[in-house]
CSV table of C-alpha atoms and ligand atoms in Angstrom, one decimal:
chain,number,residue,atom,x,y,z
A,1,UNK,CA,7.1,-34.5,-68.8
A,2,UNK,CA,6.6,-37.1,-72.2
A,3,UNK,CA,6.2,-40.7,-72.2
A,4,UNK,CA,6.7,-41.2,-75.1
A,5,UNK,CA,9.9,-43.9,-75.5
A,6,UNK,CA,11.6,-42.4,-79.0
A,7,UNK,CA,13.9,-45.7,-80.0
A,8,UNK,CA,17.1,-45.4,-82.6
A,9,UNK,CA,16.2,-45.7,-86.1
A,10,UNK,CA,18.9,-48.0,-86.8
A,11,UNK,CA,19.2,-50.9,-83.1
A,12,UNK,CA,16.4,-51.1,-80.8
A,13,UNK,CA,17.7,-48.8,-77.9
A,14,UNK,CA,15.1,-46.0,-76.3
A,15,UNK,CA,16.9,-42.8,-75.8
A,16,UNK,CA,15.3,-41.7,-72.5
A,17,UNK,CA,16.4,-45.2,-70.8
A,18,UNK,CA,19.9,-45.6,-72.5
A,19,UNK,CA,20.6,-41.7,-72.5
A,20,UNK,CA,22.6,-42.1,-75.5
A,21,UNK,CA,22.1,-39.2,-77.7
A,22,UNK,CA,21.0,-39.4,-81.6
A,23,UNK,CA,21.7,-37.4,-84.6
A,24,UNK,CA,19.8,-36.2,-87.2
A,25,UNK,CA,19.2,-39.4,-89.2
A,26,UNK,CA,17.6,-40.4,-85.4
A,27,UNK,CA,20.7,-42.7,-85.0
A,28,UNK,CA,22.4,-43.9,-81.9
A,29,UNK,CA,25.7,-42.6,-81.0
A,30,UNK,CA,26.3,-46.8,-80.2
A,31,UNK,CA,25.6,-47.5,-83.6
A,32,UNK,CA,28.0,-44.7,-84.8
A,33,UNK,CA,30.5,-45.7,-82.9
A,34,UNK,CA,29.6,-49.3,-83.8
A,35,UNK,CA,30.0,-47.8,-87.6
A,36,UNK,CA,33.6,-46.7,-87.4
A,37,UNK,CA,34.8,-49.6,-85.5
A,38,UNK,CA,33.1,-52.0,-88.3
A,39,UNK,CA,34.8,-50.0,-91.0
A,40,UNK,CA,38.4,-50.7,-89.4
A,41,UNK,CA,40.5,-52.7,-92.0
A,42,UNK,CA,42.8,-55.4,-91.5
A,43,UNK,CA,45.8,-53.3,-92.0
A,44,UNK,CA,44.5,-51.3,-88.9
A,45,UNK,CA,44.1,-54.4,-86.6
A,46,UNK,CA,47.7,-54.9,-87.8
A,47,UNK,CA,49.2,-51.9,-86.6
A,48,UNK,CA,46.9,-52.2,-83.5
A,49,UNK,CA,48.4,-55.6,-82.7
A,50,UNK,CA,52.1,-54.4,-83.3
A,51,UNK,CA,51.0,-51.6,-80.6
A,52,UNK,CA,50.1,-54.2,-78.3
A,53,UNK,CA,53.4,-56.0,-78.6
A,54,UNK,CA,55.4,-52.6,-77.9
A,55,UNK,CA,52.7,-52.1,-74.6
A,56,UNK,CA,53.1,-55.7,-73.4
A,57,UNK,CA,57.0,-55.3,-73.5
A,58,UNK,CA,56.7,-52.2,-71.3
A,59,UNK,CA,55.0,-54.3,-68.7
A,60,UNK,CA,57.1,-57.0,-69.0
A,61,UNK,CA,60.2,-54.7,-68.3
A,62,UNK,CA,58.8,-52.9,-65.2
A,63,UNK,CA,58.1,-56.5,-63.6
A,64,UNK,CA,60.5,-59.1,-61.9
A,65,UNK,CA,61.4,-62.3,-63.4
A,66,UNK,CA,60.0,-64.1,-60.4
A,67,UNK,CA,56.3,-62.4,-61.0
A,68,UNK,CA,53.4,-63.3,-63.2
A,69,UNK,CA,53.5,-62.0,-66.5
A,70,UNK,CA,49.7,-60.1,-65.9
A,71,UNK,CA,46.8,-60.9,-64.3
A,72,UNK,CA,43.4,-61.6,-66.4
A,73,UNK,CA,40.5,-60.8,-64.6
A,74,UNK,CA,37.8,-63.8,-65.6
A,75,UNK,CA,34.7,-65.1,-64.8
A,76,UNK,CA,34.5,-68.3,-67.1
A,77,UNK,CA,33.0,-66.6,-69.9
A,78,UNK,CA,34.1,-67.0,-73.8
A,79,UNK,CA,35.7,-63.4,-73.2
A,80,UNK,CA,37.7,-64.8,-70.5
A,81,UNK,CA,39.5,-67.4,-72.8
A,82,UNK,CA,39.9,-65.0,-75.9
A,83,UNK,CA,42.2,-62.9,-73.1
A,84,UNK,CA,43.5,-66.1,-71.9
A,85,UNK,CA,44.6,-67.0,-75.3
A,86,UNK,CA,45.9,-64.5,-77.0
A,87,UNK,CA,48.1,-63.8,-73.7
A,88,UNK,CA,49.1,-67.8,-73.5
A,89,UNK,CA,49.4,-68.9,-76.6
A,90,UNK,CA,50.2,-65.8,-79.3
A,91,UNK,CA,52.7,-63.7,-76.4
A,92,UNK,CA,53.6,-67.2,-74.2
A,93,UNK,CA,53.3,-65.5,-71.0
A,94,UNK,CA,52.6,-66.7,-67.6
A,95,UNK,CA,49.2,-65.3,-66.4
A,96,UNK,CA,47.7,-65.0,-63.0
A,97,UNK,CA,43.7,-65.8,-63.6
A,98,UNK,CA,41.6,-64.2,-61.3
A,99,UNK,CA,37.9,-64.6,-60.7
A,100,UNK,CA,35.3,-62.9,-58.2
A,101,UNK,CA,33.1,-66.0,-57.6
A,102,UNK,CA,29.2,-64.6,-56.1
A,103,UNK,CA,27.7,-68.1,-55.8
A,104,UNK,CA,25.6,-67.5,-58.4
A,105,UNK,CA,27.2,-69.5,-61.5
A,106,UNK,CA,25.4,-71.9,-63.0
A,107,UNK,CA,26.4,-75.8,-63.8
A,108,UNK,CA,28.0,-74.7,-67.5
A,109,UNK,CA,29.7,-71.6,-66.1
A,110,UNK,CA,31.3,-73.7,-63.1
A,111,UNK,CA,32.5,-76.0,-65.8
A,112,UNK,CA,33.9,-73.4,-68.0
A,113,UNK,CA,35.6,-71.5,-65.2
A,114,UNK,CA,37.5,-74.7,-63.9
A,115,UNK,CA,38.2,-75.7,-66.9
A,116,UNK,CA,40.8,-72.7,-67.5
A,117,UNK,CA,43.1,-74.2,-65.1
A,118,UNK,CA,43.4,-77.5,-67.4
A,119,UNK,CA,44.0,-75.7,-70.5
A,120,UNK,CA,45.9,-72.9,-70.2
A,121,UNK,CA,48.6,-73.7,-67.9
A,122,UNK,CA,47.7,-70.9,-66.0
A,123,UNK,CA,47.0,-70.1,-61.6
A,124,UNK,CA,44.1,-69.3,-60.6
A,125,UNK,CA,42.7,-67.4,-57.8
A,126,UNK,CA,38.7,-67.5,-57.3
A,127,UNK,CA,37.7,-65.4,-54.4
A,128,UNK,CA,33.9,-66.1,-52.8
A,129,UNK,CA,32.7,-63.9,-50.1
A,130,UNK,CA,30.7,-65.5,-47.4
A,131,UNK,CA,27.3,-66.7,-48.4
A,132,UNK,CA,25.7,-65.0,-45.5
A,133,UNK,CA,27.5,-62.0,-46.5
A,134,UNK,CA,26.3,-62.2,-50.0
A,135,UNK,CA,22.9,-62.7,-49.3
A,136,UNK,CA,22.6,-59.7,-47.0
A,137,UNK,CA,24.6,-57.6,-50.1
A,138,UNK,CA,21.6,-59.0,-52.5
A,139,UNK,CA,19.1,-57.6,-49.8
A,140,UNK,CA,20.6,-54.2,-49.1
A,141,UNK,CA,21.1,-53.5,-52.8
A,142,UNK,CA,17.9,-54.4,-54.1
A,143,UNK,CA,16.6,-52.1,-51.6
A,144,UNK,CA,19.2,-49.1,-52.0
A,145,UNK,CA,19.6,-49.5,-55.6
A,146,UNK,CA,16.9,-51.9,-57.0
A,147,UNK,CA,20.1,-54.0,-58.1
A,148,UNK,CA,20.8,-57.8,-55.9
A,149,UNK,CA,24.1,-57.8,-57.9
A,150,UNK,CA,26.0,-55.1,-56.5
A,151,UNK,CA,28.3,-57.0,-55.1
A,152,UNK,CA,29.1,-58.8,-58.7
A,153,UNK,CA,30.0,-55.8,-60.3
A,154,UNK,CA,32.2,-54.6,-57.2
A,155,UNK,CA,34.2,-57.9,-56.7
A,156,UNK,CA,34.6,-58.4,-60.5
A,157,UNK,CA,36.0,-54.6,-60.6
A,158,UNK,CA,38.2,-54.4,-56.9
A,159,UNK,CA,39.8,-58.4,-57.0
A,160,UNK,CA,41.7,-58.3,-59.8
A,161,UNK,CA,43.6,-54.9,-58.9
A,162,UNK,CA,43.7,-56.1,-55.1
A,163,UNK,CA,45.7,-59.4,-56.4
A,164,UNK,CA,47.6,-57.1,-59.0
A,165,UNK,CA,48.7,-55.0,-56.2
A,166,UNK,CA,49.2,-57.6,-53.8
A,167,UNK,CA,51.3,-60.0,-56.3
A,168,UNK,CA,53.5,-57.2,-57.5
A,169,UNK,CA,52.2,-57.4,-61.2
A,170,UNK,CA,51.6,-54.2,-63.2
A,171,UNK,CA,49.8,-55.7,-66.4
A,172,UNK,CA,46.2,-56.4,-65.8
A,173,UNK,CA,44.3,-57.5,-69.2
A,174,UNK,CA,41.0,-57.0,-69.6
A,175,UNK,CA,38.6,-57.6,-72.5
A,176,UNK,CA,35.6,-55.8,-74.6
A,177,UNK,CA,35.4,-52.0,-73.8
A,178,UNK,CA,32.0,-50.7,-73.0
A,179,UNK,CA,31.8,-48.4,-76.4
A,180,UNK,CA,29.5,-50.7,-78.0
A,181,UNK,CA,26.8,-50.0,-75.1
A,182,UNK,CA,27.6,-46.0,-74.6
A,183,UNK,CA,29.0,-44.8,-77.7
A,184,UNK,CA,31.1,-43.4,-74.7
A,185,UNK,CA,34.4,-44.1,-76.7
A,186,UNK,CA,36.3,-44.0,-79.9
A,187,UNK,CA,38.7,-46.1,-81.4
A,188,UNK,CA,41.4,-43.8,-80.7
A,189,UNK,CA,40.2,-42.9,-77.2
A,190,UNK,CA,42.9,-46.0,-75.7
A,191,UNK,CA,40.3,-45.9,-72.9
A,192,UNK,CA,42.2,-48.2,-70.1
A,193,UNK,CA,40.7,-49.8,-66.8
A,194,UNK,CA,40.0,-46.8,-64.5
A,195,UNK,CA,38.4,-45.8,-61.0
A,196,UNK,CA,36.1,-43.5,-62.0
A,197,UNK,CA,34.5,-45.9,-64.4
A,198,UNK,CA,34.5,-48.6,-61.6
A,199,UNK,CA,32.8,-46.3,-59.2
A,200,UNK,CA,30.2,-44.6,-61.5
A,201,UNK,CA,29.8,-47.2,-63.7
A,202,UNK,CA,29.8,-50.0,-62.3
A,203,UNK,CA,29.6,-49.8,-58.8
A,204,UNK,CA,26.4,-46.9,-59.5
A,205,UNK,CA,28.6,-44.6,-57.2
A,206,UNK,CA,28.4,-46.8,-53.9
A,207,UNK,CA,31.2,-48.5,-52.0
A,208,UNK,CA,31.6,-51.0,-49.3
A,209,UNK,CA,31.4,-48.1,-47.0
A,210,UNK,CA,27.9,-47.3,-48.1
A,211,UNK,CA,26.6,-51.1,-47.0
A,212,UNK,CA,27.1,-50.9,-43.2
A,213,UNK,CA,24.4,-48.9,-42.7
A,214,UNK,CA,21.4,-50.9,-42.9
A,215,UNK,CA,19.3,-51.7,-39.9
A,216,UNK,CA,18.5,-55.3,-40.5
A,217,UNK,CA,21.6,-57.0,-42.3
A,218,UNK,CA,24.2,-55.6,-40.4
A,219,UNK,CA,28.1,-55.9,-42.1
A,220,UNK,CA,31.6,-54.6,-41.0
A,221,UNK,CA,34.4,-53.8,-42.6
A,222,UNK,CA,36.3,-57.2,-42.1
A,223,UNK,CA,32.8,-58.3,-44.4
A,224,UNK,CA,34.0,-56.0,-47.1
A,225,UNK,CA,37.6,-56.8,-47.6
A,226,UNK,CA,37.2,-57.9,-51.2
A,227,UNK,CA,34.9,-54.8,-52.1
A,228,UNK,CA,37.9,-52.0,-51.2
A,229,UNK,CA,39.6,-50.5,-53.9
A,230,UNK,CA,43.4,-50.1,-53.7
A,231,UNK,CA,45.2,-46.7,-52.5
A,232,UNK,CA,46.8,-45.0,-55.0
A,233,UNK,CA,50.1,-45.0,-53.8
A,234,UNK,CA,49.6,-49.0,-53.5
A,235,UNK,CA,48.4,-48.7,-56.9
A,236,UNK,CA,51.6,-46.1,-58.1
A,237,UNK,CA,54.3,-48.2,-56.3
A,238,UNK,CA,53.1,-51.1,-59.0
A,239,UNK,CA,52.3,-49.3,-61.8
A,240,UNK,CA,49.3,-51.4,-62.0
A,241,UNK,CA,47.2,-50.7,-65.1
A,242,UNK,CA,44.0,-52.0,-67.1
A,243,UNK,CA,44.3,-52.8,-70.7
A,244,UNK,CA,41.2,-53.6,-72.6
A,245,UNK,CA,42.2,-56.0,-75.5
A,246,UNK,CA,39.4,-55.0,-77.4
A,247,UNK,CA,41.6,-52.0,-78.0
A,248,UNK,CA,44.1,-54.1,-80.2
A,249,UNK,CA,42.1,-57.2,-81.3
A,250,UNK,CA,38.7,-56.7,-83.7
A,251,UNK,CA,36.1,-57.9,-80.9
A,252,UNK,CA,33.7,-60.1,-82.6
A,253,UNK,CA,31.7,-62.4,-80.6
A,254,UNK,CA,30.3,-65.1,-82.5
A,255,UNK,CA,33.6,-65.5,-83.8
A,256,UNK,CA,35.7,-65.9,-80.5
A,257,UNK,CA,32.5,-68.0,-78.9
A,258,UNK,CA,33.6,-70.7,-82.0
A,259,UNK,CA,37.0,-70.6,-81.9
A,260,UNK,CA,37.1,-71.6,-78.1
A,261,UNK,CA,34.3,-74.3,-78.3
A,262,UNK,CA,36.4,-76.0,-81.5
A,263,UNK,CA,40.1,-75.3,-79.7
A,264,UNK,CA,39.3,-75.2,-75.6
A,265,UNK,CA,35.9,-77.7,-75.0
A,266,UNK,CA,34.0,-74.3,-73.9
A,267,UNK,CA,30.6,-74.5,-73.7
A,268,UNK,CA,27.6,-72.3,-73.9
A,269,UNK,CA,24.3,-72.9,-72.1
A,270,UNK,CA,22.4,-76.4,-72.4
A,271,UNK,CA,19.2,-74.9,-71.9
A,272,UNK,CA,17.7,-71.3,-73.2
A,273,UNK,CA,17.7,-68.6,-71.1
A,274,UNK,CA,14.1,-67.3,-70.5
A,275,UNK,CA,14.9,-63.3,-71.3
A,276,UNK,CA,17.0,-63.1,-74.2
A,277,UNK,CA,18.1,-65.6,-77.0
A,278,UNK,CA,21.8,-65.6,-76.9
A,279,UNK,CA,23.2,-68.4,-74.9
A,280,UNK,CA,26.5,-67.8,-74.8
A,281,UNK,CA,26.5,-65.0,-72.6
A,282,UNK,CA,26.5,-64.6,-68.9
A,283,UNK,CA,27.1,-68.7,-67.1
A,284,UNK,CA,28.7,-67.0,-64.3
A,285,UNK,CA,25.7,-65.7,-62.9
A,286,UNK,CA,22.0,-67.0,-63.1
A,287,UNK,CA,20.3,-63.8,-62.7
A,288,UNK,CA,22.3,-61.2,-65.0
A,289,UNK,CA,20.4,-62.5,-67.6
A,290,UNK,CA,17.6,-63.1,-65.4
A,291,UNK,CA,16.0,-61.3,-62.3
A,292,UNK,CA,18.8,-58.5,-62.5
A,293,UNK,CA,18.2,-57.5,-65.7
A,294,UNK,CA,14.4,-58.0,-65.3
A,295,UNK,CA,14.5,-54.9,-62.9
A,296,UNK,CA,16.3,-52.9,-65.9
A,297,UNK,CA,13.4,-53.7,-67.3
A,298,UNK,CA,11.0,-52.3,-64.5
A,299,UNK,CA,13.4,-49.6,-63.7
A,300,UNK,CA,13.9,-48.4,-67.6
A,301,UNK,CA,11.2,-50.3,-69.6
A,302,UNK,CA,14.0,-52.1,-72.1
A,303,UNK,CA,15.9,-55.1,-70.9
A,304,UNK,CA,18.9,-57.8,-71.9
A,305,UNK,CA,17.2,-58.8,-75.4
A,306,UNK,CA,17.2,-55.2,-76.4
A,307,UNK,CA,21.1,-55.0,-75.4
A,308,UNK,CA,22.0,-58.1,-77.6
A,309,UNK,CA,19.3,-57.8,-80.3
A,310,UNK,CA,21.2,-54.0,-80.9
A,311,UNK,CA,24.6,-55.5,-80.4
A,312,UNK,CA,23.5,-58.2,-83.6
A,313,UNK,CA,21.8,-55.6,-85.9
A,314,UNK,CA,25.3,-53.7,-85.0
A,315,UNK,CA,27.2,-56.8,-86.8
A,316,UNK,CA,24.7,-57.3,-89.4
A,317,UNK,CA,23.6,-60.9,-87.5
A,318,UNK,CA,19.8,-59.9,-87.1
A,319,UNK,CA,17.6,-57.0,-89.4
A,320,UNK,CA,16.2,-54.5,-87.4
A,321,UNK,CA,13.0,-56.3,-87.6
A,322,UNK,CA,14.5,-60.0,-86.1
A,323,UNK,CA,15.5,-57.4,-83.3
A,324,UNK,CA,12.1,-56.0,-82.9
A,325,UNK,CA,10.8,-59.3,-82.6
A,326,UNK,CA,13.5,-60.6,-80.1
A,327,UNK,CA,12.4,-57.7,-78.0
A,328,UNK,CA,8.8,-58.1,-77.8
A,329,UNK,CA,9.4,-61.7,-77.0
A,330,UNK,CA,12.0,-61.6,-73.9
A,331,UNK,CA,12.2,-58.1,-72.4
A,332,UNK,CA,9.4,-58.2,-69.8
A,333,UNK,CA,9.5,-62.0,-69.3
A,334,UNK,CA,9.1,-62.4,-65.2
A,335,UNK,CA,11.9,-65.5,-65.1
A,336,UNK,CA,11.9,-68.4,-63.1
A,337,UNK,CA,15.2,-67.4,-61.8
A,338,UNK,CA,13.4,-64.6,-59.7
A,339,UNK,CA,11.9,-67.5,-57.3
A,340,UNK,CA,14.8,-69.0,-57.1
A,341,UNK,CA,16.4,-66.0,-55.6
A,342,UNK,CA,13.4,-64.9,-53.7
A,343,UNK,CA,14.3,-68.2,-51.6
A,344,UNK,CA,17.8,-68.0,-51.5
A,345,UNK,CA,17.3,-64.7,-49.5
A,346,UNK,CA,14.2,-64.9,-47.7
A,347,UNK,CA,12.3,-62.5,-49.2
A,348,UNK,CA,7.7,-62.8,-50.7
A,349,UNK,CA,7.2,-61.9,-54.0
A,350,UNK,CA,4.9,-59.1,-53.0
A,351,UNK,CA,7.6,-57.1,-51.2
A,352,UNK,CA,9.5,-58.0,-54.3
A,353,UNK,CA,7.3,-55.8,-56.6
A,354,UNK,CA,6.9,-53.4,-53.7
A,355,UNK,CA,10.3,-52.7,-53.4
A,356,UNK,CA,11.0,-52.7,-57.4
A,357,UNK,CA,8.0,-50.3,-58.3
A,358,UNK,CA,9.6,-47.8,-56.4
A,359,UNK,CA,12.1,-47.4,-59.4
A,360,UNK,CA,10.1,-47.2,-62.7
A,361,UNK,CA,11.3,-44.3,-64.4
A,362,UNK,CA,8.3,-41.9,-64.5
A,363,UNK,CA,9.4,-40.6,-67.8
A,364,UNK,CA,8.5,-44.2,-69.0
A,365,UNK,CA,5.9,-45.8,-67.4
A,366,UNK,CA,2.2,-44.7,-66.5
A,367,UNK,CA,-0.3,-46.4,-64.4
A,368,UNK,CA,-4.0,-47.5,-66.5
A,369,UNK,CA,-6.9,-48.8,-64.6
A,370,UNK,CA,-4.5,-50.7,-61.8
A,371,UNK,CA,-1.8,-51.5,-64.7
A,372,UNK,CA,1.4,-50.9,-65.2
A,373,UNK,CA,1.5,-49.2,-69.1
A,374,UNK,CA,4.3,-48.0,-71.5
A,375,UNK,CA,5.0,-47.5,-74.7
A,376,UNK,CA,6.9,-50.2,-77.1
A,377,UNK,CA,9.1,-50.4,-80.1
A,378,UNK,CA,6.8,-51.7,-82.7
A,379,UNK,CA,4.0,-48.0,-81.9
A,380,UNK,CA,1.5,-49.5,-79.9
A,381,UNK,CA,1.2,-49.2,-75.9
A,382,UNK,CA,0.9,-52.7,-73.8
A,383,UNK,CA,0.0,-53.4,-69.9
A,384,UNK,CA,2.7,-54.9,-67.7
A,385,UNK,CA,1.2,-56.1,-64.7
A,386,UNK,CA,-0.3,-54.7,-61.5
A,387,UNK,CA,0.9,-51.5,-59.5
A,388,UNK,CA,2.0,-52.2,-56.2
A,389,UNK,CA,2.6,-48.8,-54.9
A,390,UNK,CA,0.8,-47.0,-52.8
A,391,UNK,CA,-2.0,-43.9,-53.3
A,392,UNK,CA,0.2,-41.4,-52.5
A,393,UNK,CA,3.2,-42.6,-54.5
A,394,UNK,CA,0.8,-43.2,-57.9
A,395,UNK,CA,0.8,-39.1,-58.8
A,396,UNK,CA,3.6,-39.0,-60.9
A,397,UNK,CA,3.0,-41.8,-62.7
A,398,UNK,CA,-0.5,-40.2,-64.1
A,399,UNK,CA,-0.8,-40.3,-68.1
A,400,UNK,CA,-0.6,-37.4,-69.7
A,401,UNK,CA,-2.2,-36.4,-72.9
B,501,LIG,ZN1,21.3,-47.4,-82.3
């Protein structure tokens, strides 16, 4: 078994952790795919948006006049209004806003969300499990899965079809498709919202069933109503499906984030965030950016500044190098965010690291006089704090030569 991390020639991604795979030149199939979306013309985003217009007349026929006109599945974010306004204000439709609230928002993120309501002339449902339940979810996942925001990606993913279903509307718009990360999709792929992507994707392949199990936090079912995905024939009886506007609308970030600070008063984070050096990404919950994606890190060796830092060099807004350098100042950063959550759930810091050792990738990391080692972008191995595994769990981690 190697460890040596081999990274694209082009972004900063690691092909063992990202299991993309490369082509000859040593590029990324991201950055392919990145390649033919950049080279789209304006004449294609035309014809794209005169697709849309056919698709959103569909809906609109297969729905009552009484209904919403779709439901938007946001969380606050500048995504979230760039779906809000192209549905309000370019089609002039009536959307139902939805958003799966896990108490983890911070003060910008509350503001943005709320702020939907005032400018949009839009409802809005925001759902919040119980606290107590959330906390336990943050417990049992970390342990199961080395990830405290399960239940984030499950309630952003099962809410907005459970209100689709439940309010009788079959249009549900969602926004940037996940190509840009996988190189999983092409242009003319049409990929819509699905439950197989929900469930291996982003729910890792656990459901609400797999969370009533654990001996200390116990749950029921009537804990997990929010976290069960429609049946099919609920779903068929609608017609309820997911567009992703980033299918019909050239998705460019920096862009969008402008355009709804200058027209809507959104706002982007006052303060930096201590693991990457966008700031526009992610209010709605402290610790995406932070302690969650901090145990990417541990799990994978690469974390949130190599996923935006690749994203830029993608658009031509950082060199390779500026990339390089974004990742060797953020990606193992131990954030403050992480003691914040250690108290909001009761838990030390040593059975923290306890717990999160158990998932370094072997194929990444090796263990050095105590250390935890690995190999880096810019050639040369570094350290990265103490092991806290024990004896007889160390032998796969041994160097090799
Ligand atoms: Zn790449």
């Amino acid at each position: 078994m190697t460890k040596k991390m081999n990274y694209c020639a082009r972004c900063t991604y690691p092909f063992i952790a990202v299991n993309l795979s490369i082509d000859d030149e040593g590029i990324c199939a991201a950055c392919r795919t990145a390649e033919s979306f950049n080279s789209l013309t304006p004449a294609f985003w035309a014809n794209r948006k005169k697709l849309f217009d056919k698709k959103v007349e569909e809906f609109l026929s297969k729905k009552k006049d009484s209904e919403y006109d779709c439901v938007i599945p946001v969380s606050g974010g500048k995504d979230s209004y760039f779906q809000t306004h192209i549905m309000t204000k370019e089609y002039g439709l009536k959307p139902l806003l939805v958003t799966y609230h896990g108490n983890n928002y911070l003060p910008e993120g509350d503001y943005n969300r709320d702020r939907m309501r005032h400018v949009f002339n839009a409802d809005h449902i925001v759902m919040g499990p119980s606290v107590e339940v959330l906390k336990k979810l943050n417990r049992i996942c970390f342990k199961k899965m080395g990830d405290m925001n399960w239940h984030a990606h499950c309630g952003i993913f099962t809410l907005p079809i459970q209100v689709a279903v439940r309010f009788n509307v079959p249009m549900m718009i969602w926004g940037e498709i996940a190509w840009d990360i996988s190189g999983m999709f092409e242009p003319n792929d049409f990929v819509e919202f699905s439950a197989r992507v929900r469930h291996e994707h982003s729910l890792r392949g656990f459901e609400w069933f797999d969370m009533i199990d654990d001996p200390t936090d116990s749950l029921a079912k009537k804990d997990l109503l929010w976290a069960i995905y429609p049946s099919d024939a609920e779903i068929l009886k609608i017609g309820v499906k997911g567009l992703y506007i980033g299918n019909f609308f050239k998705w460019d970030p920096y862009r969008h984030t402008k355009l709804m600070e200058e027209t809507y008063g959104w706002k982007s984070s006052e303060t930096p965030f201590e693991r990457t050096y966008r700031r526009a990404s992610n209010l709605d919950d402290r610790y995406e950016n932070g302690a969650h994606d901090l145990l990417k890190f541990i799990k994978f060796g690469y974390g949130r500044a190599s996923d935006h830092a690749s994203k830029d060099i993608r658009t031509g807004d950082l060199t390779r190098e500026q990339g390089i350098e974004m990742v060797r100042r953020y990606d193992h950063v131990v954030s403050t965010d992480l003691y914040f959550w250690l108290d909001y759930v009761g838990m030390t810091e040593l059975e923290f690291w306890e717990t999160a050792d158990r998932f370094r990738d072997p194929r990444v990391w090796w263990i050095e006089d105590g250390q935890w080692v690995k190999d880096n972008i810019w050639g040369t191995p570094s350290s990265y704090g103490p092991v806290h595994l024990p004896e007889a769990a160390q032998e796969k981690y041994k160097r090799l030569k």
